[in-house]
C-alpha cells in the first residue's frame, strides 16, 4: 500500500486521564495533510522513502505522554490548567495526594494554593475534588517538535500552546509545508527543524 508520507500515533482510547479529546484530530489530520503530497516530495528528497523518513505525529490526551510524543517529529499533548472557584474547600487533601508534582498546598485558612511553576496541567486534582473548589481553567494542546530516537536522540522542543484543533492542524500543515519547500536533499525533518528551535 502506498504510504502517505506520515504516521500518526496516539494514546489508548477512552483513558480517564485524558484532558483533551484527540480522536477528532486523528480523523481530521490525514485529510488535511493529503493535499501536501508529502510522500511524493519525500521521494524526491531521498530517492527511496524508508520508515525513518516518514513524518511521525503523536497525539496524547495528557502530559503523561504514554504514546511517547516527546520522541516524535510532532508532539501534541493535551493539558488543562486548574483554577480555584468560590466553592469552599473542605480540606480533604485529595488534590494534594493526587498531585505528583507536589504543586498544591492547603493553607490553614482553607485557601488552596497552586504553584504554577510546578504544575504540569495534568488535571488529576480536578478529577478528585469533591467540593468543586478546583475547576478546569484554560485547556488546549502543548505543541512540541523535533523529537527522535537513533544515533543522536533528542526530546521534542516546546513551540507553543494551541487552544483549538484547528490551530493544531494549521501549525502541522505550515510546519510540514516549510520542510517540504525548504528542506534540502537527504535532509530529514528532525534535522531541518533542529536548526530553528
Ligand atoms: S497520555 Fe494521558 S490520556 Fe493518554 S493514555 Fe496516557 S494517561 Fe491516558
Ligand atoms: S493539574 Fe496536575 S500537576 Fe497541576 S496541580 Fe493539578 S494535579 Fe498537580
Ligand atoms: S480536593 Fe478540593 S476540597 Fe479537597 S482539599 Fe483539594 S480543593 Fe479542597
PDB file of C-alpha atoms and ligand atoms in Angstrom:
ATOM      1  CA  UNK A   1       0.000   0.000   0.000  1.00  0.00           C
ATOM      2  CA  UNK A   2       1.295   3.456  -0.899  1.00  0.00           C
ATOM      3  CA  UNK A   3       2.390   5.396   2.183  1.00  0.00           C
ATOM      4  CA  UNK A   4       1.050   8.938   2.703  1.00  0.00           C
ATOM      5  CA  UNK A   5       4.471  10.049   3.962  1.00  0.00           C
ATOM      6  CA  UNK A   6       3.461  10.329   7.609  1.00  0.00           C
ATOM      7  CA  UNK A   7       2.398   8.227  10.563  1.00  0.00           C
ATOM      8  CA  UNK A   8       0.009   9.282  13.327  1.00  0.00           C
ATOM      9  CA  UNK A   9       0.351   7.560  16.691  1.00  0.00           C
ATOM     10  CA  UNK A  10      -1.873   8.090  19.705  1.00  0.00           C
ATOM     11  CA  UNK A  11      -2.890   7.167  23.254  1.00  0.00           C
ATOM     12  CA  UNK A  12      -5.169   4.327  24.167  1.00  0.00           C
ATOM     13  CA  UNK A  13      -8.859   5.061  23.661  1.00  0.00           C
ATOM     14  CA  UNK A  14     -11.178   6.208  26.479  1.00  0.00           C
ATOM     15  CA  UNK A  15      -8.441   6.842  29.015  1.00  0.00           C
ATOM     16  CA  UNK A  16      -9.970   8.540  32.085  1.00  0.00           C
ATOM     17  CA  UNK A  17      -6.864  10.710  32.445  1.00  0.00           C
ATOM     18  CA  UNK A  18      -7.337  12.436  29.094  1.00  0.00           C
ATOM     19  CA  UNK A  19      -7.621  16.206  29.385  1.00  0.00           C
ATOM     20  CA  UNK A  20      -8.453  16.631  25.701  1.00  0.00           C
ATOM     21  CA  UNK A  21     -10.282  14.504  23.164  1.00  0.00           C
ATOM     22  CA  UNK A  22      -7.720  13.620  20.456  1.00  0.00           C
ATOM     23  CA  UNK A  23      -9.845  11.379  18.230  1.00  0.00           C
ATOM     24  CA  UNK A  24     -11.128  14.284  16.135  1.00  0.00           C
ATOM     25  CA  UNK A  25      -7.562  15.291  15.361  1.00  0.00           C
ATOM     26  CA  UNK A  26      -6.826  11.694  14.425  1.00  0.00           C
ATOM     27  CA  UNK A  27      -9.689  11.827  11.921  1.00  0.00           C
ATOM     28  CA  UNK A  28      -9.044  15.332  10.600  1.00  0.00           C
ATOM     29  CA  UNK A  29      -5.278  15.382  10.177  1.00  0.00           C
ATOM     30  CA  UNK A  30      -4.949  12.800   7.372  1.00  0.00           C
ATOM     31  CA  UNK A  31      -7.406  14.531   5.041  1.00  0.00           C
ATOM     32  CA  UNK A  32      -5.828  17.911   5.753  1.00  0.00           C
ATOM     33  CA  UNK A  33      -2.343  16.576   5.042  1.00  0.00           C
ATOM     34  CA  UNK A  34      -3.297  14.710   1.879  1.00  0.00           C
ATOM     35  CA  UNK A  35      -3.058  17.808  -0.318  1.00  0.00           C
ATOM     36  CA  UNK A  36       0.582  18.369   0.675  1.00  0.00           C
ATOM     37  CA  UNK A  37       1.719  15.310  -1.319  1.00  0.00           C
ATOM     38  CA  UNK A  38       4.224  14.505   1.409  1.00  0.00           C
ATOM     39  CA  UNK A  39       5.205  11.097   0.063  1.00  0.00           C
ATOM     40  CA  UNK A  40       5.948  12.492  -3.396  1.00  0.00           C
ATOM     41  CA  UNK A  41       8.243  15.200  -2.002  1.00  0.00           C
ATOM     42  CA  UNK A  42       9.991  12.737   0.312  1.00  0.00           C
ATOM     43  CA  UNK A  43      10.721  10.538  -2.684  1.00  0.00           C
ATOM     44  CA  UNK A  44      12.355  13.485  -4.442  1.00  0.00           C
ATOM     45  CA  UNK A  45      14.437  14.271  -1.356  1.00  0.00           C
ATOM     46  CA  UNK A  46      15.547  10.741  -0.515  1.00  0.00           C
ATOM     47  CA  UNK A  47      15.035   8.585  -3.589  1.00  0.00           C
ATOM     48  CA  UNK A  48      13.704   5.660  -1.630  1.00  0.00           C
ATOM     49  CA  UNK A  49      11.478   6.549   1.355  1.00  0.00           C
ATOM     50  CA  UNK A  50      12.232   4.404   4.394  1.00  0.00           C
ATOM     51  CA  UNK A  51      10.439   4.265   7.729  1.00  0.00           C
ATOM     52  CA  UNK A  52      12.754   6.789   9.383  1.00  0.00           C
ATOM     53  CA  UNK A  53      11.978   9.353   6.667  1.00  0.00           C
ATOM     54  CA  UNK A  54       8.245   9.311   7.370  1.00  0.00           C
ATOM     55  CA  UNK A  55       6.960  12.194   9.495  1.00  0.00           C
ATOM     56  CA  UNK A  56       5.846  10.967  12.918  1.00  0.00           C
ATOM     57  CA  UNK A  57       2.930  12.793  14.502  1.00  0.00           C
ATOM     58  CA  UNK A  58       1.919  11.813  18.014  1.00  0.00           C
ATOM     59  CA  UNK A  59      -1.281  12.613  19.893  1.00  0.00           C
ATOM     60  CA  UNK A  60      -1.505  12.320  23.673  1.00  0.00           C
ATOM     61  CA  UNK A  61      -4.501  13.132  25.837  1.00  0.00           C
ATOM     62  CA  UNK A  62      -2.492  14.449  28.776  1.00  0.00           C
ATOM     63  CA  UNK A  63       1.065  15.266  29.883  1.00  0.00           C
ATOM     64  CA  UNK A  64       1.718  11.649  30.915  1.00  0.00           C
ATOM     65  CA  UNK A  65       2.730  11.031  27.310  1.00  0.00           C
ATOM     66  CA  UNK A  66       2.031   7.286  27.171  1.00  0.00           C
ATOM     67  CA  UNK A  67       2.206   7.377  23.371  1.00  0.00           C
ATOM     68  CA  UNK A  68       5.759   8.785  23.713  1.00  0.00           C
ATOM     69  CA  UNK A  69       5.161  12.104  21.963  1.00  0.00           C
ATOM     70  CA  UNK A  70       8.472  13.564  23.111  1.00  0.00           C
ATOM     71  CA  UNK A  71      10.491  11.388  20.707  1.00  0.00           C
ATOM     72  CA  UNK A  72       8.351  12.168  17.660  1.00  0.00           C
ATOM     73  CA  UNK A  73       8.622  14.851  14.969  1.00  0.00           C
ATOM     74  CA  UNK A  74       5.355  16.373  16.163  1.00  0.00           C
ATOM     75  CA  UNK A  75       4.321  16.069  19.809  1.00  0.00           C
ATOM     76  CA  UNK A  76       0.726  17.124  20.505  1.00  0.00           C
ATOM     77  CA  UNK A  77      -0.278  16.707  24.159  1.00  0.00           C
ATOM     78  CA  UNK A  78      -3.462  17.810  25.859  1.00  0.00           C
ATOM     79  CA  UNK A  79      -3.427  19.938  29.014  1.00  0.00           C
ATOM     80  CA  UNK A  80      -5.899  21.528  31.385  1.00  0.00           C
ATOM     81  CA  UNK A  81      -4.930  24.165  33.917  1.00  0.00           C
ATOM     82  CA  UNK A  82      -6.645  24.014  37.318  1.00  0.00           C
ATOM     83  CA  UNK A  83      -8.245  27.092  38.805  1.00  0.00           C
ATOM     84  CA  UNK A  84      -9.925  27.733  42.154  1.00  0.00           C
ATOM     85  CA  UNK A  85     -13.582  28.679  42.448  1.00  0.00           C
ATOM     86  CA  UNK A  86     -15.673  30.293  45.220  1.00  0.00           C
ATOM     87  CA  UNK A  87     -16.849  26.873  46.422  1.00  0.00           C
ATOM     88  CA  UNK A  88     -15.419  26.370  49.925  1.00  0.00           C
ATOM     89  CA  UNK A  89     -12.646  23.828  50.314  1.00  0.00           C
ATOM     90  CA  UNK A  90     -13.446  21.052  52.811  1.00  0.00           C
ATOM     91  CA  UNK A  91      -9.746  20.352  53.356  1.00  0.00           C
ATOM     92  CA  UNK A  92      -9.964  16.689  52.361  1.00  0.00           C
ATOM     93  CA  UNK A  93      -6.475  16.920  50.785  1.00  0.00           C
ATOM     94  CA  UNK A  94      -7.474  14.609  47.934  1.00  0.00           C
ATOM     95  CA  UNK A  95      -5.996  17.089  45.480  1.00  0.00           C
ATOM     96  CA  UNK A  96      -2.726  17.228  47.411  1.00  0.00           C
ATOM     97  CA  UNK A  97      -2.429  13.446  47.312  1.00  0.00           C
ATOM     98  CA  UNK A  98      -3.319  13.310  43.613  1.00  0.00           C
ATOM     99  CA  UNK A  99      -0.674  15.804  42.537  1.00  0.00           C
ATOM    100  CA  UNK A 100       2.511  14.017  41.535  1.00  0.00           C
ATOM    101  CA  UNK A 101       4.329  17.361  41.338  1.00  0.00           C
ATOM    102  CA  UNK A 102       3.621  18.469  44.931  1.00  0.00           C
ATOM    103  CA  UNK A 103       2.199  21.650  43.476  1.00  0.00           C
ATOM    104  CA  UNK A 104      -0.799  22.072  45.835  1.00  0.00           C
ATOM    105  CA  UNK A 105      -0.863  23.428  49.365  1.00  0.00           C
ATOM    106  CA  UNK A 106      -3.955  23.837  51.539  1.00  0.00           C
ATOM    107  CA  UNK A 107      -3.383  26.699  53.950  1.00  0.00           C
ATOM    108  CA  UNK A 108      -4.814  26.741  57.467  1.00  0.00           C
ATOM    109  CA  UNK A 109      -7.496  29.239  56.460  1.00  0.00           C
ATOM    110  CA  UNK A 110      -8.695  26.864  53.714  1.00  0.00           C
ATOM    111  CA  UNK A 111      -7.126  28.749  50.829  1.00  0.00           C
ATOM    112  CA  UNK A 112      -5.899  26.443  48.081  1.00  0.00           C
ATOM    113  CA  UNK A 113      -2.559  27.472  46.598  1.00  0.00           C
ATOM    114  CA  UNK A 114      -1.323  26.009  43.315  1.00  0.00           C
ATOM    115  CA  UNK A 115       2.332  26.514  42.487  1.00  0.00           C
ATOM    116  CA  UNK A 116       2.214  27.256  38.776  1.00  0.00           C
ATOM    117  CA  UNK A 117       5.938  26.705  38.416  1.00  0.00           C
ATOM    118  CA  UNK A 118       5.426  23.044  39.372  1.00  0.00           C
ATOM    119  CA  UNK A 119       2.013  22.351  37.818  1.00  0.00           C
ATOM    120  CA  UNK A 120       2.063  20.285  34.597  1.00  0.00           C
ATOM    121  CA  UNK A 121      -1.644  20.905  33.897  1.00  0.00           C
ATOM    122  CA  UNK A 122      -2.479  17.209  34.022  1.00  0.00           C
ATOM    123  CA  UNK A 123      -5.920  17.705  35.583  1.00  0.00           C
ATOM    124  CA  UNK A 124      -5.535  14.991  38.244  1.00  0.00           C
ATOM    125  CA  UNK A 125      -6.541  17.356  41.042  1.00  0.00           C
ATOM    126  CA  UNK A 126      -9.728  18.459  39.280  1.00  0.00           C
ATOM    127  CA  UNK A 127     -10.998  14.933  38.958  1.00  0.00           C
ATOM    128  CA  UNK A 128     -10.727  14.188  42.669  1.00  0.00           C
ATOM    129  CA  UNK A 129     -12.033  17.425  44.201  1.00  0.00           C
ATOM    130  CA  UNK A 130     -15.431  16.651  45.789  1.00  0.00           C
ATOM    131  CA  UNK A 131     -16.398  20.258  46.531  1.00  0.00           C
ATOM    132  CA  UNK A 132     -15.852  21.915  43.163  1.00  0.00           C
ATOM    133  CA  UNK A 133     -13.214  24.171  44.735  1.00  0.00           C
ATOM    134  CA  UNK A 134     -10.942  23.157  41.874  1.00  0.00           C
ATOM    135  CA  UNK A 135     -12.290  23.506  38.347  1.00  0.00           C
ATOM    136  CA  UNK A 136     -10.945  23.377  34.815  1.00  0.00           C
ATOM    137  CA  UNK A 137      -9.324  26.575  33.609  1.00  0.00           C
ATOM    138  CA  UNK A 138      -7.597  27.018  30.271  1.00  0.00           C
ATOM    139  CA  UNK A 139      -7.336  23.866  28.213  1.00  0.00           C
ATOM    140  CA  UNK A 140      -5.572  23.059  24.981  1.00  0.00           C
ATOM    141  CA  UNK A 141      -2.572  21.396  23.403  1.00  0.00           C
ATOM    142  CA  UNK A 142       1.132  21.640  24.124  1.00  0.00           C
ATOM    143  CA  UNK A 143       2.915  21.612  20.777  1.00  0.00           C
ATOM    144  CA  UNK A 144       6.481  20.322  20.599  1.00  0.00           C
ATOM    145  CA  UNK A 145       8.672  19.484  17.675  1.00  0.00           C
ATOM    146  CA  UNK A 146      11.827  17.697  16.625  1.00  0.00           C
ATOM    147  CA  UNK A 147      11.945  14.624  18.880  1.00  0.00           C
ATOM    148  CA  UNK A 148      13.718  11.479  17.704  1.00  0.00           C
ATOM    149  CA  UNK A 149      15.489   8.274  18.680  1.00  0.00           C
ATOM    150  CA  UNK A 150      18.567   6.880  16.954  1.00  0.00           C
ATOM    151  CA  UNK A 151      22.242   7.801  16.978  1.00  0.00           C
ATOM    152  CA  UNK A 152      21.646  11.259  18.404  1.00  0.00           C
ATOM    153  CA  UNK A 153      18.325  11.115  20.270  1.00  0.00           C
ATOM    154  CA  UNK A 154      16.625  14.261  21.493  1.00  0.00           C
ATOM    155  CA  UNK A 155      13.360  15.240  23.110  1.00  0.00           C
ATOM    156  CA  UNK A 156      10.959  17.390  21.169  1.00  0.00           C
ATOM    157  CA  UNK A 157      11.250  21.118  21.945  1.00  0.00           C
ATOM    158  CA  UNK A 158       8.300  23.168  23.117  1.00  0.00           C
ATOM    159  CA  UNK A 159       6.992  25.542  20.448  1.00  0.00           C
ATOM    160  CA  UNK A 160       3.692  26.923  21.714  1.00  0.00           C
ATOM    161  CA  UNK A 161       0.249  26.130  23.069  1.00  0.00           C
ATOM    162  CA  UNK A 162      -2.898  25.886  20.957  1.00  0.00           C
ATOM    163  CA  UNK A 163      -6.438  26.084  22.271  1.00  0.00           C
ATOM    164  CA  UNK A 164      -8.277  24.529  19.334  1.00  0.00           C
ATOM    165  CA  UNK A 165      -7.891  21.576  16.994  1.00  0.00           C
ATOM    166  CA  UNK A 166      -7.937  23.992  14.046  1.00  0.00           C
ATOM    167  CA  UNK A 167      -4.867  25.763  15.416  1.00  0.00           C
ATOM    168  CA  UNK A 168      -3.093  22.434  15.778  1.00  0.00           C
ATOM    169  CA  UNK A 169      -3.889  21.400  12.216  1.00  0.00           C
ATOM    170  CA  UNK A 170      -2.739  24.769  10.823  1.00  0.00           C
ATOM    171  CA  UNK A 171       0.529  24.518  12.740  1.00  0.00           C
ATOM    172  CA  UNK A 172       1.217  20.985  11.499  1.00  0.00           C
ATOM    173  CA  UNK A 173       0.431  21.927   7.891  1.00  0.00           C
ATOM    174  CA  UNK A 174       2.544  25.104   7.934  1.00  0.00           C
ATOM    175  CA  UNK A 175       5.490  23.326   9.542  1.00  0.00           C
ATOM    176  CA  UNK A 176       5.427  20.420   7.114  1.00  0.00           C
ATOM    177  CA  UNK A 177       4.994  22.762   4.156  1.00  0.00           C
ATOM    178  CA  UNK A 178       8.069  24.693   5.269  1.00  0.00           C
ATOM    179  CA  UNK A 179      10.068  21.444   5.405  1.00  0.00           C
ATOM    180  CA  UNK A 180       8.825  20.211   2.042  1.00  0.00           C
ATOM    181  CA  UNK A 181       9.657  23.544   0.391  1.00  0.00           C
ATOM    182  CA  UNK A 182      12.917  24.374   2.127  1.00  0.00           C
ATOM    183  CA  UNK A 183      14.443  21.159   3.453  1.00  0.00           C
ATOM    184  CA  UNK A 184      17.479  20.042   1.479  1.00  0.00           C
ATOM    185  CA  UNK A 185      18.111  16.764  -0.366  1.00  0.00           C
ATOM    186  CA  UNK A 186      18.648  13.910   2.120  1.00  0.00           C
ATOM    187  CA  UNK A 187      17.677  16.245   4.976  1.00  0.00           C
ATOM    188  CA  UNK A 188      15.348  14.610   7.460  1.00  0.00           C
ATOM    189  CA  UNK A 189      12.587  16.638   9.083  1.00  0.00           C
ATOM    190  CA  UNK A 190      14.122  16.378  12.552  1.00  0.00           C
ATOM    191  CA  UNK A 191      17.426  17.865  11.360  1.00  0.00           C
ATOM    192  CA  UNK A 192      15.666  20.598   9.393  1.00  0.00           C
ATOM    193  CA  UNK A 193      13.667  21.834  12.387  1.00  0.00           C
ATOM    194  CA  UNK A 194      16.574  21.415  14.808  1.00  0.00           C
ATOM    195  CA  UNK A 195      18.238  24.449  13.240  1.00  0.00           C
ATOM    196  CA  UNK A 196      15.180  26.547  14.005  1.00  0.00           C
ATOM    197  CA  UNK A 197      14.476  25.627  17.625  1.00  0.00           C
TER     198      UNK A 197
HETATM  199  S1  LIG B   1      -1.082  10.058  27.862  1.00  0.00           S
HETATM  200 FE1  LIG B   1      -2.677  10.503  29.384  1.00  0.00          FE
HETATM  201  S2  LIG B   1      -4.586  10.269  28.238  1.00  0.00           S
HETATM  202 FE2  LIG B   1      -3.009   9.231  27.061  1.00  0.00          FE
HETATM  203  S3  LIG B   1      -3.076   7.085  27.697  1.00  0.00           S
HETATM  204 FE3  LIG B   1      -1.524   8.133  28.952  1.00  0.00          FE
HETATM  205  S4  LIG B   1      -2.606   8.758  30.805  1.00  0.00           S
HETATM  206 FE4  LIG B   1      -4.157   8.303  29.250  1.00  0.00          FE
HETATM  207  S1  LIG B   2      -3.027  19.874  37.260  1.00  0.00           S
HETATM  208 FE1  LIG B   2      -1.755  18.116  37.837  1.00  0.00          FE
HETATM  209  S2  LIG B   2       0.291  18.976  38.231  1.00  0.00           S
HETATM  210 FE2  LIG B   2      -1.182  20.683  38.245  1.00  0.00          FE
HETATM  211  S3  LIG B   2      -1.733  20.954  40.384  1.00  0.00           S
HETATM  212 FE3  LIG B   2      -3.288  19.594  39.477  1.00  0.00          FE
HETATM  213  S4  LIG B   2      -2.521  17.512  39.849  1.00  0.00           S
HETATM  214 FE4  LIG B   2      -0.807  18.918  40.194  1.00  0.00          FE
HETATM  215  S1  LIG B   3      -9.736  18.175  46.760  1.00  0.00           S
HETATM  216 FE1  LIG B   3     -10.987  20.058  46.725  1.00  0.00          FE
HETATM  217  S2  LIG B   3     -11.999  20.064  48.714  1.00  0.00           S
HETATM  218 FE2  LIG B   3     -10.323  18.604  48.903  1.00  0.00          FE
HETATM  219  S3  LIG B   3      -8.591  19.802  49.681  1.00  0.00           S
HETATM  220 FE3  LIG B   3      -8.440  19.870  47.466  1.00  0.00          FE
HETATM  221  S4  LIG B   3      -9.527  21.734  46.870  1.00  0.00           S
HETATM  222 FE4  LIG B   3     -10.149  21.266  48.972  1.00  0.00          FE
END
